[in-house]
Amino acid sequence: MNYRHAFHAGNFADVLKHTVAALCLEHLTAKDKPFRYIDTHSGIGGYDLASSEAQRSPEWQDGIGRILKADIPAEAAAALDPYLNIVRAMNDDDTLTQYPGSPEIAARLAREDDRLHLCELHPSDAETLDQRYRRDRRIKVAQQDGYAALKGLVPPPEKRGLVLIDPPFEDRDELAHMAEAIMPAIQKWPSGTFVFWRSLKNLWAADRFDQGLSEWLISDLEFEPEKILRADLWVRDLATDGKLAGAGVVVVNPPWQLEGKLLGLMPWLSDLLAQDDGYGWRVDGGITEADVEQGLED
Ligand SMILES: C[S@@+](CC[C@H](N)C(=O)[O-])C[C@H]1O[C@@H](n2cnc3c(N)ncnc32)[C@H](O)[C@@H]1O
């Protein structure tokens, strides 16, 4: 396990993932009933952008850095606000030095009776995470394999909540591991909201994952196609080798306003975060019912 999120915290991929996570969590707080947040790959909870890792690889400057300098139109602000309010609350007015990881976003949006279960496998990262939340009785930090733990963590007693699956993609078979872990979990908790982050380094593999997941949900679990949403952003031509050029999320059981909010955000966000002319975005269901019928006929 060589991956250290500190090198990437606040980059374009974090911006989209954390915006979506914050919108899903905000939706859960609209009802007066507790929820559970499960983070299978938590990282350390918060990132110091002045650290040597963030200074050596200042990806955040082309992510959250650009957003905080921009004039944000109302349609984009409607989607970004729950996330940006947290980033702003962690920093002084003019300087950005602290960036929230997914656990911190959940911790700040969760209420007194909500519960967080944070898995992190890396021993020193798990220790850092535990130190951060040790005194917060709503939060349990577990040094464990989030994939292996997931099936046993769902459905949670609250029966409502969000699972974020945000692996490092160090392993070529990461999408296969993700599929293996999530299928039994969704089967056990079909009403939970699940957010899967995946890189678009291999667009073909990401599309195959999305399509396979959607087909399975629609034909085996009788999901309506609108219960699956994906949002992807690429800041450079996806065919360029090297650094991550694109990434996004697949959301199962998205809150009903999520698609509209992301459609309001993405045209502006992709222009703002573009690094070359090959940039773009998509927000869609990944697959339609007709595709599934067609696929089943083939
Ligand atoms: C992309 S980072 C997570 C970032 C975090 N979700 C956020 O948004 O702030 C992935 C993390 O997963 C951890 N990790 C890798 N394999 C894991 C596994 N099987 N179970 C739990 N954590 C794992 C890594 O140590 C790393 O901290």
CSV table of C-alpha atoms and ligand atoms in Angstrom, one decimal:
chain,number,residue,atom,x,y,z
A,1,MET,CA,0.0,0.0,0.0
A,2,ASN,CA,2.0,2.9,-1.3
A,3,TYR,CA,-0.9,5.3,-2.0
A,4,ARG,CA,-0.9,8.5,0.2
A,5,HIS,CA,-3.9,10.7,-0.4
A,6,ALA,CA,-2.0,13.7,0.9
A,7,PHE,CA,-0.5,14.1,-2.6
A,8,HIS,CA,-3.9,14.4,-4.2
A,9,ALA,CA,-6.1,16.0,-1.6
A,10,GLY,CA,-8.3,18.8,-3.1
A,11,ASN,CA,-7.6,17.9,-6.7
A,12,PHE,CA,-10.3,17.9,-9.4
A,13,ALA,CA,-11.3,14.4,-8.5
A,14,ASP,CA,-11.7,15.2,-4.8
A,15,VAL,CA,-13.8,18.2,-5.7
A,16,LEU,CA,-16.4,16.2,-7.6
A,17,LYS,CA,-16.4,13.2,-5.2
A,18,HIS,CA,-16.7,15.4,-2.1
A,19,THR,CA,-19.3,17.6,-3.7
A,20,VAL,CA,-21.4,14.5,-4.4
A,21,ALA,CA,-20.8,13.0,-0.9
A,22,ALA,CA,-21.8,16.3,0.8
A,23,LEU,CA,-25.0,16.6,-1.3
A,24,CYS,CA,-25.9,13.0,-0.4
A,25,LEU,CA,-25.2,13.7,3.3
A,26,GLU,CA,-27.1,16.9,3.3
A,27,HIS,CA,-30.1,15.1,1.9
A,28,LEU,CA,-29.9,12.6,4.7
A,29,THR,CA,-30.0,15.4,7.3
A,30,ALA,CA,-33.3,16.7,5.8
A,31,LYS,CA,-35.2,14.0,7.7
A,32,ASP,CA,-35.4,14.0,11.5
A,33,LYS,CA,-34.1,10.4,11.6
A,34,PRO,CA,-30.6,9.3,12.3
A,35,PHE,CA,-28.4,7.9,9.5
A,36,ARG,CA,-25.2,5.9,9.2
A,37,TYR,CA,-22.2,6.9,7.1
A,38,ILE,CA,-19.8,4.1,6.2
A,39,ASP,CA,-16.4,5.0,4.6
A,40,THR,CA,-14.6,1.9,3.3
A,41,HIS,CA,-11.4,3.7,2.4
A,42,SER,CA,-11.2,6.7,4.7
A,43,GLY,CA,-7.7,8.1,4.5
A,44,ILE,CA,-6.7,10.3,7.4
A,45,GLY,CA,-9.7,12.6,7.6
A,46,GLY,CA,-8.1,16.0,6.9
A,47,TYR,CA,-5.1,17.3,4.9
A,48,ASP,CA,-2.7,20.1,5.5
A,49,LEU,CA,-2.1,21.7,2.2
A,50,ALA,CA,1.1,23.2,3.5
A,51,SER,CA,2.6,19.7,4.2
A,52,SER,CA,5.6,18.5,2.2
A,53,GLU,CA,3.4,16.0,0.3
A,54,ALA,CA,0.9,18.7,-0.8
A,55,GLN,CA,3.7,21.1,-1.6
A,56,ARG,CA,5.5,18.5,-3.7
A,57,SER,CA,2.4,17.7,-5.6
A,58,PRO,CA,0.2,20.8,-5.5
A,59,GLU,CA,-2.8,19.2,-7.3
A,60,TRP,CA,-5.1,21.1,-5.1
A,61,GLN,CA,-4.1,24.3,-6.8
A,62,ASP,CA,-5.9,23.2,-9.9
A,63,GLY,CA,-8.9,21.8,-8.0
A,64,ILE,CA,-10.2,23.5,-4.8
A,65,GLY,CA,-7.7,26.3,-5.3
A,66,ARG,CA,-9.3,27.4,-8.6
A,67,ILE,CA,-12.8,27.2,-7.1
A,68,LEU,CA,-12.1,29.4,-4.2
A,69,LYS,CA,-10.7,32.1,-6.5
A,70,ALA,CA,-13.7,32.0,-8.9
A,71,ASP,CA,-17.0,33.9,-9.0
A,72,ILE,CA,-19.4,31.0,-8.6
A,73,PRO,CA,-22.7,31.3,-10.5
A,74,ALA,CA,-25.9,30.5,-8.6
A,75,GLU,CA,-26.5,27.2,-10.4
A,76,ALA,CA,-23.1,25.9,-9.5
A,77,ALA,CA,-23.2,27.3,-5.9
A,78,ALA,CA,-26.5,25.3,-5.4
A,79,ALA,CA,-24.4,22.1,-5.8
A,80,LEU,CA,-21.1,23.2,-4.3
A,81,ASP,CA,-22.4,25.0,-1.1
A,82,PRO,CA,-22.6,22.0,1.3
A,83,TYR,CA,-19.0,21.1,0.4
A,84,LEU,CA,-17.6,24.6,0.2
A,85,ASN,CA,-19.1,25.7,3.5
A,86,ILE,CA,-17.0,23.0,5.1
A,87,VAL,CA,-13.8,24.0,3.3
A,88,ARG,CA,-14.4,27.6,4.2
A,89,ALA,CA,-15.2,26.8,7.8
A,90,MET,CA,-11.8,25.0,8.1
A,91,ASN,CA,-9.8,27.9,6.8
A,92,ASP,CA,-9.2,31.6,7.4
A,93,ASP,CA,-10.8,34.0,4.9
A,94,ASP,CA,-7.9,34.3,2.5
A,95,THR,CA,-5.7,31.4,2.9
A,96,LEU,CA,-6.4,27.8,2.1
A,97,THR,CA,-4.3,25.5,4.2
A,98,GLN,CA,-6.8,22.8,5.5
A,99,TYR,CA,-8.7,20.4,3.2
A,100,PRO,CA,-11.4,18.0,4.5
A,101,GLY,CA,-11.2,14.3,3.6
A,102,SER,CA,-14.5,12.4,3.2
A,103,PRO,CA,-14.7,11.5,7.0
A,104,GLU,CA,-14.4,15.2,7.9
A,105,ILE,CA,-17.2,16.1,5.5
A,106,ALA,CA,-19.4,13.4,7.0
A,107,ALA,CA,-18.4,14.4,10.6
A,108,ARG,CA,-19.3,18.0,10.0
A,109,LEU,CA,-22.7,17.2,8.4
A,110,ALA,CA,-23.7,14.5,10.8
A,111,ARG,CA,-25.9,15.3,13.8
A,112,GLU,CA,-25.8,14.1,17.4
A,113,ASP,CA,-27.6,10.8,16.7
A,114,ASP,CA,-26.0,10.0,13.4
A,115,ARG,CA,-23.2,7.4,13.3
A,116,LEU,CA,-20.0,7.1,11.3
A,117,HIS,CA,-18.0,3.9,10.7
A,118,LEU,CA,-14.6,4.7,9.2
A,119,CYS,CA,-12.4,1.9,7.7
A,120,GLU,CA,-8.7,2.5,6.9
A,121,LEU,CA,-6.3,-0.4,6.3
A,122,HIS,CA,-2.9,1.5,6.4
A,123,PRO,CA,-1.7,1.2,10.0
A,124,SER,CA,-0.3,4.7,10.4
A,125,ASP,CA,-3.2,6.4,8.5
A,126,ALA,CA,-5.7,4.4,10.7
A,127,GLU,CA,-3.8,5.7,13.8
A,128,THR,CA,-4.0,9.3,12.5
A,129,LEU,CA,-7.7,8.9,11.8
A,130,ASP,CA,-8.3,7.4,15.2
A,131,GLN,CA,-6.5,10.3,16.9
A,132,ARG,CA,-8.6,12.8,15.0
A,133,TYR,CA,-11.9,11.3,16.0
A,134,ARG,CA,-11.1,9.5,19.3
A,135,ARG,CA,-13.1,11.9,21.4
A,136,ASP,CA,-16.2,12.0,19.0
A,137,ARG,CA,-18.6,9.4,20.4
A,138,ARG,CA,-20.5,9.3,17.0
A,139,ILE,CA,-17.5,8.0,15.2
A,140,LYS,CA,-15.9,4.5,15.1
A,141,VAL,CA,-12.5,4.2,13.4
A,142,ALA,CA,-11.5,0.6,12.5
A,143,GLN,CA,-8.2,-0.5,11.1
A,144,GLN,CA,-9.7,-3.0,8.7
A,145,ASP,CA,-10.1,-3.9,5.0
A,146,GLY,CA,-13.2,-1.9,4.0
A,147,TYR,CA,-14.0,-4.3,1.2
A,148,ALA,CA,-14.0,-7.3,3.6
A,149,ALA,CA,-15.9,-5.4,6.3
A,150,LEU,CA,-18.6,-3.9,4.2
A,151,LYS,CA,-21.0,-6.9,4.0
A,152,GLY,CA,-21.1,-7.2,7.8
A,153,LEU,CA,-21.7,-3.4,8.2
A,154,VAL,CA,-25.0,-3.4,6.2
A,155,PRO,CA,-27.8,-2.8,6.7
A,156,PRO,CA,-27.0,-0.6,9.6
A,157,PRO,CA,-29.4,-0.3,12.5
A,158,GLU,CA,-30.5,3.1,11.4
A,159,LYS,CA,-31.7,1.6,8.0
A,160,ARG,CA,-30.8,4.8,6.2
A,161,GLY,CA,-27.4,6.2,5.2
A,162,LEU,CA,-24.5,6.4,2.8
A,163,VAL,CA,-21.6,4.1,1.9
A,164,LEU,CA,-18.6,5.7,0.2
A,165,ILE,CA,-16.2,3.4,-1.6
A,166,ASP,CA,-13.1,5.3,-2.6
A,167,PRO,CA,-10.2,2.9,-3.2
A,168,PRO,CA,-6.7,4.0,-4.2
A,169,PHE,CA,-6.7,2.3,-7.6
A,170,GLU,CA,-3.2,1.0,-7.1
A,171,ASP,CA,-4.3,-2.4,-8.2
A,172,ARG,CA,-5.1,-3.2,-11.9
A,173,ASP,CA,-8.1,-5.3,-10.7
A,174,GLU,CA,-9.5,-2.6,-8.4
A,175,LEU,CA,-12.8,-2.4,-10.3
A,176,ALA,CA,-13.3,-6.2,-10.0
A,177,HIS,CA,-12.5,-6.0,-6.2
A,178,MET,CA,-15.0,-3.2,-5.9
A,179,ALA,CA,-17.7,-5.2,-7.8
A,180,GLU,CA,-17.1,-8.2,-5.6
A,181,ALA,CA,-17.5,-6.2,-2.4
A,182,ILE,CA,-20.5,-4.1,-3.4
A,183,MET,CA,-22.8,-6.6,-5.0
A,184,PRO,CA,-23.5,-8.6,-1.7
A,185,ALA,CA,-23.7,-5.3,0.2
A,186,ILE,CA,-26.3,-3.8,-2.1
A,187,GLN,CA,-28.2,-7.1,-2.1
A,188,LYS,CA,-28.3,-6.9,1.7
A,189,TRP,CA,-29.2,-3.2,1.8
A,190,PRO,CA,-30.9,-2.3,-1.5
A,191,SER,CA,-32.3,1.0,-0.1
A,192,GLY,CA,-28.9,2.4,1.0
A,193,THR,CA,-27.1,5.1,-1.0
A,194,PHE,CA,-23.8,3.9,-2.3
A,195,VAL,CA,-21.2,6.1,-3.9
A,196,PHE,CA,-18.3,4.5,-5.9
A,197,TRP,CA,-15.4,6.5,-7.0
A,198,ARG,CA,-13.5,5.3,-10.0
A,199,SER,CA,-10.7,6.6,-12.1
A,200,LEU,CA,-11.2,7.1,-15.9
A,201,LYS,CA,-7.6,6.1,-16.7
A,202,ASN,CA,-9.1,3.2,-18.5
A,203,LEU,CA,-12.4,4.6,-19.9
A,204,TRP,CA,-13.4,1.2,-21.4
A,205,ALA,CA,-13.0,-0.6,-18.1
A,206,ALA,CA,-14.9,2.1,-16.2
A,207,ASP,CA,-17.8,2.0,-18.7
A,208,ARG,CA,-17.8,-1.8,-18.5
A,209,PHE,CA,-18.0,-1.6,-14.7
A,210,ASP,CA,-20.9,0.9,-14.9
A,211,GLN,CA,-22.8,-1.1,-17.5
A,212,GLY,CA,-22.3,-4.4,-15.6
A,213,LEU,CA,-23.4,-2.8,-12.4
A,214,SER,CA,-26.5,-1.2,-13.9
A,215,GLU,CA,-27.5,-4.3,-15.8
A,216,TRP,CA,-27.2,-6.4,-12.6
A,217,LEU,CA,-29.2,-3.8,-10.5
A,218,ILE,CA,-31.9,-3.5,-13.1
A,219,SER,CA,-32.4,-7.1,-14.2
A,220,ASP,CA,-31.6,-9.0,-10.9
A,221,LEU,CA,-32.6,-6.5,-8.2
A,222,GLU,CA,-35.3,-4.8,-10.3
A,223,PHE,CA,-33.9,-1.3,-9.8
A,224,GLU,CA,-35.5,1.5,-11.8
A,225,PRO,CA,-32.8,3.0,-14.1
A,226,GLU,CA,-33.1,6.4,-12.4
A,227,LYS,CA,-31.8,4.8,-9.2
A,228,ILE,CA,-28.3,4.8,-10.9
A,229,LEU,CA,-26.5,8.0,-11.7
A,230,ARG,CA,-23.0,8.6,-12.7
A,231,ALA,CA,-21.0,11.9,-12.9
A,232,ASP,CA,-17.6,12.1,-14.6
A,233,LEU,CA,-15.2,14.9,-15.1
A,234,TRP,CA,-12.1,14.9,-17.2
A,235,VAL,CA,-9.7,17.9,-17.2
A,236,ARG,CA,-7.5,16.8,-20.0
A,237,ASP,CA,-7.8,14.5,-23.0
A,238,LEU,CA,-8.4,11.0,-21.5
A,239,ALA,CA,-6.0,9.6,-24.1
A,240,THR,CA,-3.0,11.4,-22.5
A,241,ASP,CA,-0.7,9.1,-20.5
A,242,GLY,CA,0.6,10.0,-17.1
A,243,LYS,CA,-1.2,11.8,-14.4
A,244,LEU,CA,-4.9,11.2,-13.7
A,245,ALA,CA,-6.9,13.0,-16.4
A,246,GLY,CA,-10.5,12.0,-15.4
A,247,ALA,CA,-12.5,10.5,-12.6
A,248,GLY,CA,-16.0,10.3,-11.3
A,249,VAL,CA,-18.6,8.6,-9.2
A,250,VAL,CA,-21.4,6.1,-9.7
A,251,VAL,CA,-24.2,6.6,-7.2
A,252,VAL,CA,-26.8,4.0,-6.4
A,253,ASN,CA,-30.0,5.3,-4.9
A,254,PRO,CA,-29.0,9.0,-5.4
A,255,PRO,CA,-31.1,11.7,-3.7
A,256,TRP,CA,-33.7,12.9,-6.1
A,257,GLN,CA,-32.3,16.4,-6.6
A,258,LEU,CA,-28.7,15.2,-7.2
A,259,GLU,CA,-28.9,14.9,-11.0
A,260,GLY,CA,-30.4,18.3,-11.4
A,261,LYS,CA,-27.8,19.9,-9.1
A,262,LEU,CA,-24.9,18.2,-10.9
A,263,LEU,CA,-26.3,19.2,-14.3
A,264,GLY,CA,-26.3,22.8,-13.1
A,265,LEU,CA,-22.7,22.5,-11.9
A,266,MET,CA,-20.8,20.5,-14.4
A,267,PRO,CA,-20.7,22.9,-17.5
A,268,TRP,CA,-19.2,25.6,-15.3
A,269,LEU,CA,-17.0,23.3,-13.3
A,270,SER,CA,-15.5,21.6,-16.3
A,271,ASP,CA,-14.6,24.9,-17.9
A,272,LEU,CA,-13.0,26.2,-14.7
A,273,LEU,CA,-10.9,23.1,-14.0
A,274,ALA,CA,-9.9,22.4,-17.6
A,275,GLN,CA,-6.1,21.8,-18.1
A,276,ASP,CA,-6.2,21.3,-21.9
A,277,ASP,CA,-8.8,21.4,-24.8
A,278,GLY,CA,-9.7,17.7,-24.4
A,279,TYR,CA,-11.7,18.3,-21.2
A,280,GLY,CA,-15.3,17.3,-20.7
A,281,TRP,CA,-18.0,15.9,-18.4
A,282,ARG,CA,-21.0,13.6,-18.3
A,283,VAL,CA,-23.9,13.2,-15.9
A,284,ASP,CA,-26.2,10.3,-16.9
A,285,GLY,CA,-27.6,7.0,-15.8
A,286,GLY,CA,-24.8,5.1,-17.5
A,287,ILE,CA,-27.3,2.8,-19.1
A,288,THR,CA,-31.0,2.9,-20.0
A,289,GLU,CA,-33.6,0.2,-19.6
A,290,ALA,CA,-33.6,-0.2,-23.4
A,291,ASP,CA,-29.8,-1.0,-23.2
A,292,VAL,CA,-30.5,-3.6,-20.6
A,293,GLU,CA,-33.2,-5.3,-22.7
A,294,GLN,CA,-31.0,-5.1,-25.8
A,295,GLY,CA,-28.1,-6.5,-23.7
A,296,LEU,CA,-30.2,-9.4,-22.5
A,297,GLU,CA,-31.4,-10.2,-26.0
A,298,ASP,CA,-27.8,-10.3,-27.4
B,1,LIG,C1,-8.3,7.6,-2.1
B,1,LIG,S1,-7.8,7.4,-0.4
B,1,LIG,C2,-9.2,7.8,0.5
B,1,LIG,C3,-9.6,9.2,0.5
B,1,LIG,C4,-10.8,9.5,1.3
B,1,LIG,N1,-11.9,8.7,1.0
B,1,LIG,C5,-11.2,11.0,1.1
B,1,LIG,O1,-12.0,11.2,0.2
B,1,LIG,O2,-10.7,11.8,1.8
B,1,LIG,C6,-7.8,5.6,-0.2
B,1,LIG,C7,-7.4,5.1,1.2
B,1,LIG,O3,-7.7,3.7,1.2
B,1,LIG,C8,-6.7,3.1,2.1
B,1,LIG,N2,-6.8,1.7,1.7
B,1,LIG,C9,-6.3,1.0,0.7
B,1,LIG,N3,-6.8,-0.3,0.7
B,1,LIG,C10,-7.7,-0.4,1.6
B,1,LIG,C11,-8.6,-1.4,2.1
B,1,LIG,N4,-8.7,-2.6,1.4
B,1,LIG,N5,-9.5,-1.1,3.1
B,1,LIG,C12,-9.4,0.1,3.7
B,1,LIG,N6,-8.6,1.1,3.3
B,1,LIG,C13,-7.8,0.9,2.3
B,1,LIG,C14,-5.4,3.8,1.7
B,1,LIG,O4,-4.5,3.6,2.7
B,1,LIG,C15,-5.9,5.2,1.5
B,1,LIG,O5,-5.8,6.0,2.7
